[in-house]
Short mmCIF file of C-alpha atoms and ligand atoms in Angstrom, two decimals:
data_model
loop_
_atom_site.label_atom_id
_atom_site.label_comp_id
_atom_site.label_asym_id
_atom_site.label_seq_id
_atom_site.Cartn_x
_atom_site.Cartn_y
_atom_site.Cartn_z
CA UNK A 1 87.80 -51.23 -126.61
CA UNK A 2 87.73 -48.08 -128.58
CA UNK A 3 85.82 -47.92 -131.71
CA UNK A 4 87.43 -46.56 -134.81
CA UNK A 5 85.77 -45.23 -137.54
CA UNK A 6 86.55 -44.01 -141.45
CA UNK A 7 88.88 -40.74 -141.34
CA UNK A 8 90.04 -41.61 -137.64
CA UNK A 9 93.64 -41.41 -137.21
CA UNK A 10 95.67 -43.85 -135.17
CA UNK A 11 99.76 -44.66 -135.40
CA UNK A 12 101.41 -48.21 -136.29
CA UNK A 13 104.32 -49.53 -137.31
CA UNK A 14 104.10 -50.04 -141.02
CA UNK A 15 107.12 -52.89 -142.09
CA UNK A 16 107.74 -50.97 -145.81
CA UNK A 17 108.58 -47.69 -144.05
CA UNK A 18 110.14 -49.48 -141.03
CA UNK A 19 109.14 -46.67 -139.46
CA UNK A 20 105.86 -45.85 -136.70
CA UNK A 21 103.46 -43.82 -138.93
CA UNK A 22 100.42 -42.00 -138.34
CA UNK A 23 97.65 -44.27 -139.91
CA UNK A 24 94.30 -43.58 -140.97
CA UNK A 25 91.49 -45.59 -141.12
CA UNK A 26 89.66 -47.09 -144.10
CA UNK A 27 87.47 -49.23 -145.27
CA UNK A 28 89.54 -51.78 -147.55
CA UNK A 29 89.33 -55.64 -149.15
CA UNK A 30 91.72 -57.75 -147.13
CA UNK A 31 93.42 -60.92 -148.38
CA UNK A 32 93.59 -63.89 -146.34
CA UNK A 33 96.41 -65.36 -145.37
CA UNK A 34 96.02 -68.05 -147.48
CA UNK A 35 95.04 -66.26 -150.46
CA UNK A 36 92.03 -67.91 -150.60
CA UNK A 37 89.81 -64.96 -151.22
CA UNK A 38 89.29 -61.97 -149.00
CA UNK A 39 87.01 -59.69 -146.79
CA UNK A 40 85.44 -56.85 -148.52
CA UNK A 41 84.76 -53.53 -146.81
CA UNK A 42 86.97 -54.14 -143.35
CA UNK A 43 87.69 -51.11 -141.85
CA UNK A 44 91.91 -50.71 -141.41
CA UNK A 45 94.57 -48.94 -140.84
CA UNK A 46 96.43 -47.06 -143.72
CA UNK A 47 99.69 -45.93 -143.34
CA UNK A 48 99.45 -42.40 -144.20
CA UNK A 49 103.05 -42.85 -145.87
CA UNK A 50 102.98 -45.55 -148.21
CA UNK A 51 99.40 -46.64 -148.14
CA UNK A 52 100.13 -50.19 -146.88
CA UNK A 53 97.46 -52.05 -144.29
CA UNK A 54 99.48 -51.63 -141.16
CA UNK A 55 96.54 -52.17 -138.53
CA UNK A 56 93.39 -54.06 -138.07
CA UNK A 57 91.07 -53.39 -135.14
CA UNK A 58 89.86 -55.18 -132.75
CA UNK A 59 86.29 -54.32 -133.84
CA UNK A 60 87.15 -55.86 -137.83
CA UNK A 61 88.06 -59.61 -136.53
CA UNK A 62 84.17 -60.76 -136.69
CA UNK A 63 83.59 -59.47 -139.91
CA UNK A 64 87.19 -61.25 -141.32
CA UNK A 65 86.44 -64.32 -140.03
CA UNK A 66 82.44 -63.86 -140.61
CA UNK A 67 83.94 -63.64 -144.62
CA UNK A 68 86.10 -66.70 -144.16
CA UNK A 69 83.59 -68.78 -142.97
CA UNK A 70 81.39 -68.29 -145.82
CA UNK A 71 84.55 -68.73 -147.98
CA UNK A 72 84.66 -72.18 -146.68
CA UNK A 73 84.36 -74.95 -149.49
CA UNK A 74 83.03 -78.28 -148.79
CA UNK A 75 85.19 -81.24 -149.38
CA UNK A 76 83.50 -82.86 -152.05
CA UNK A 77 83.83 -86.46 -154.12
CA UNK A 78 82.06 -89.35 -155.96
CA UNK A 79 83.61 -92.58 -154.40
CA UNK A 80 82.95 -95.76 -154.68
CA UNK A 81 80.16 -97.10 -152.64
CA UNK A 82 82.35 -99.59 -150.90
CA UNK A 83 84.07 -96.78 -149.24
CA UNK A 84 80.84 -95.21 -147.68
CA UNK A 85 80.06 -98.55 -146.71
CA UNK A 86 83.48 -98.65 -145.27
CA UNK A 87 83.09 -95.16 -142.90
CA UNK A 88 79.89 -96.23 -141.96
CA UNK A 89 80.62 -99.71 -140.45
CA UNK A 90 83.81 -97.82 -138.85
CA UNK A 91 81.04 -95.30 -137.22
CA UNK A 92 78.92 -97.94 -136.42
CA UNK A 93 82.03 -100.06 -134.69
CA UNK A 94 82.62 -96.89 -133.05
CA UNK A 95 79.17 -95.87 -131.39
CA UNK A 96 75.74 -97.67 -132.46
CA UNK A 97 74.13 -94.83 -131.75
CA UNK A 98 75.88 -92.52 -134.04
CA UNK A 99 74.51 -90.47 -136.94
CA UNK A 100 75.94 -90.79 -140.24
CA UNK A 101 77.08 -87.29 -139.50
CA UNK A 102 79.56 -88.64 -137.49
CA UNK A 103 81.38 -89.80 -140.84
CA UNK A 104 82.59 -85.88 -141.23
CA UNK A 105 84.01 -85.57 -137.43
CA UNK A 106 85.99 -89.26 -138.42
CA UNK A 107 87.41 -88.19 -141.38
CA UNK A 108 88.24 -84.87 -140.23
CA UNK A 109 89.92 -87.01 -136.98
CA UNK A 110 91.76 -88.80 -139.32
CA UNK A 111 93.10 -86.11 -141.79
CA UNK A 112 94.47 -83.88 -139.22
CA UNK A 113 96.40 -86.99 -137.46
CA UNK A 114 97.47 -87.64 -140.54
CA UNK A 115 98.36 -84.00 -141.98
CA UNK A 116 100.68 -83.68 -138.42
CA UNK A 117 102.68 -87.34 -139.06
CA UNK A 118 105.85 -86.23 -141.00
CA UNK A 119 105.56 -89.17 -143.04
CA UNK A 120 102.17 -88.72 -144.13
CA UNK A 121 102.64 -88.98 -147.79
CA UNK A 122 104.30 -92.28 -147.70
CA UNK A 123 101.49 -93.41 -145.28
CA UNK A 124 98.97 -92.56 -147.80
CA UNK A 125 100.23 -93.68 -151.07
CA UNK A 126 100.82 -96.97 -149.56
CA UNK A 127 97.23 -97.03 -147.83
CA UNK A 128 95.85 -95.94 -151.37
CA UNK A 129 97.75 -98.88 -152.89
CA UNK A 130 96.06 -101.19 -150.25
CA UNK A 131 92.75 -99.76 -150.87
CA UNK A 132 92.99 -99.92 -154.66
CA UNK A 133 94.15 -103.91 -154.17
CA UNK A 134 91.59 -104.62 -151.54
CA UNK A 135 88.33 -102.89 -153.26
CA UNK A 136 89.44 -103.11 -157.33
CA UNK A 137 87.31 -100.86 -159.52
CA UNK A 138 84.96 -102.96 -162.18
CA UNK A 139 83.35 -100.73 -164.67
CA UNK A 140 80.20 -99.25 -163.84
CA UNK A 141 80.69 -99.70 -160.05
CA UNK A 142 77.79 -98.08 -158.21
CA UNK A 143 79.22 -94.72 -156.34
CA UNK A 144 78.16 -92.43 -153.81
CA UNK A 145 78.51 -89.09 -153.29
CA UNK A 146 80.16 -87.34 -150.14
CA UNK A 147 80.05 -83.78 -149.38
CA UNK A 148 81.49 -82.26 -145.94
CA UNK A 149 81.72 -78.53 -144.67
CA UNK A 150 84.72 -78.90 -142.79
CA UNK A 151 86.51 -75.69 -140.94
CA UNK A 152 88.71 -74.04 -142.64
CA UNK A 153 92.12 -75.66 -141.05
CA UNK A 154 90.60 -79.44 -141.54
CA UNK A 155 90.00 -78.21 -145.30
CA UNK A 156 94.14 -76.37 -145.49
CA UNK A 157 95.28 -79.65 -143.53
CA UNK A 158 93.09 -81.62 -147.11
CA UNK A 159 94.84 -79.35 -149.27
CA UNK A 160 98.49 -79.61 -147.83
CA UNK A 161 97.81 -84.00 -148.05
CA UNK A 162 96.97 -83.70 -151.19
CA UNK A 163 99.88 -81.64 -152.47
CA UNK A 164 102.32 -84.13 -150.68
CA UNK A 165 100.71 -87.16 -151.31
CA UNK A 166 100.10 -86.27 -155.02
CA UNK A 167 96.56 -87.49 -154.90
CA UNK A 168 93.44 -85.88 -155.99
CA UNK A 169 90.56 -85.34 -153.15
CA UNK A 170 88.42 -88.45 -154.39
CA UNK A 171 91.78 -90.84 -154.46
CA UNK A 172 92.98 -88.61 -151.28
CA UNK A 173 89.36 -89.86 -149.04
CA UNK A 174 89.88 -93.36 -150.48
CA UNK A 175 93.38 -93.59 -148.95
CA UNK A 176 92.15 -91.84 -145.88
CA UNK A 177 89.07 -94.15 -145.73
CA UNK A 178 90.90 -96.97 -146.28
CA UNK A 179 93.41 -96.02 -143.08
CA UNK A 180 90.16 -96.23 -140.93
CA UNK A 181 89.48 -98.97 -141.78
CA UNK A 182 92.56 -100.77 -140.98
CA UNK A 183 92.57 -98.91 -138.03
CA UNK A 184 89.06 -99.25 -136.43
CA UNK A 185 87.96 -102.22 -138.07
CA UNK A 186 90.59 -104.91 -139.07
CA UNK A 187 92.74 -104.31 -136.39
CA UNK A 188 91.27 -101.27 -133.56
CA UNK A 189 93.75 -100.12 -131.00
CA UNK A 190 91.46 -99.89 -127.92
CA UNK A 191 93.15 -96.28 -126.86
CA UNK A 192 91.84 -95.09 -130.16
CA UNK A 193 88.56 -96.55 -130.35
CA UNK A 194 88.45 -95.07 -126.61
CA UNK A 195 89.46 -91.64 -128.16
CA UNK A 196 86.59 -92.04 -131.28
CA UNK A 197 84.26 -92.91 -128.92
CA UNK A 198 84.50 -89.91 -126.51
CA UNK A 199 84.34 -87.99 -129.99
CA UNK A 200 81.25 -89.25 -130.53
CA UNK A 201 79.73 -88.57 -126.66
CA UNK A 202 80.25 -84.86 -127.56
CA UNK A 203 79.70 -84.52 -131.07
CA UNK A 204 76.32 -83.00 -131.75
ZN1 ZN B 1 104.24 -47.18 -144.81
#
């Protein structure tokens, strides 16, 4: 792999001058794709032309997703107790020996099934009407807190369910909480339980 440093030339094709240029290399901020933030100081590619990013070396990819990383927010809510009560029984059901660490790799099991079903919106606003019949909200209802670093495509898939579904993060988990526990406690498929379970042999 050769190493590139400030001032070094190189040649790309840069998209605004449809054109290959000669490039030089810089330090720069990138964006991420998402536009969730960016990386500061990556060394790139400038097209000597227009002054667009038209390369990134091999050598910057660590630092980019080094800066993502620590871009990552935790998914974050006050719920109801019931519903921690809820995901732990499910872990429980699912492996007795289990930490309640578990909870975050069962949710995030659950939100990415979910965020690739086409109909995921309708599943949840229904599931989210169920939950809101089966556990009604008195007043003054103890809650819990839940907080879970989750990699940054479990936390885009969170993002993209919420948009669809319309529902905020805390009424998003309850909906999502609520699936689970149709699904692993009132009635478990055993070809999913068999799937949560060898999630749980190798989950650390
Ligand atoms: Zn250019």
């Amino acid at each position: 792999m050769k190493i590139f440093h400030d001032g070094d030339h190189g040649k790309a094709l840069c998209a605004d001058c449809d054109d290959v240029v000669r490039t030089t290399y810089r330090r720069r901020d990138v964006p991420f794709s998402d536009g969730n933030g960016m990386a500061r100081n990556i060394l790139v590619g400038v097209c000597d032309r227009c002054g667009a990013t038209v390369a990134i070396p091999a050598q910057s990819t660590p630092a980019i997703s080094k800066a993502r990383k620590a871009a990552m927010r935790p998914i974050e809510a006050s719920l109801p107790a019931i519903y921690l009560d809820v995901l732990d029984h499910a872990v429980q059901r699912i492996d007795g020996q289990a930490s309640t660490d578990f909870r975050r790799a069962l949710l995030t099991y659950f939100v990415h099934k979910t965020a690739m079903d086409a109909r995921a919106a309708v599943v949840l606003r229904l599931s989210h009407r169920r939950a809101i019949e089966r556990f009604p909200e008195e007043r003054g209802a103890a809650r819990r807190r839940i907080s879970m670093k989750v990699p940054q495509r479990v936390t885009e898939d969170f993002r993209k369910l919420e948009a669809s579904s319309e529902l905020n993060t805390t009424e998003l988990l309850k909906s999502v909480v609520f699936l689970i526990h149709k699904q692993v406690l009132e009635q478990p498929k055993p070809r999913l339980i068999g799937e949560l379970q060898a999630l749980s042999a190798i989950w650390a």
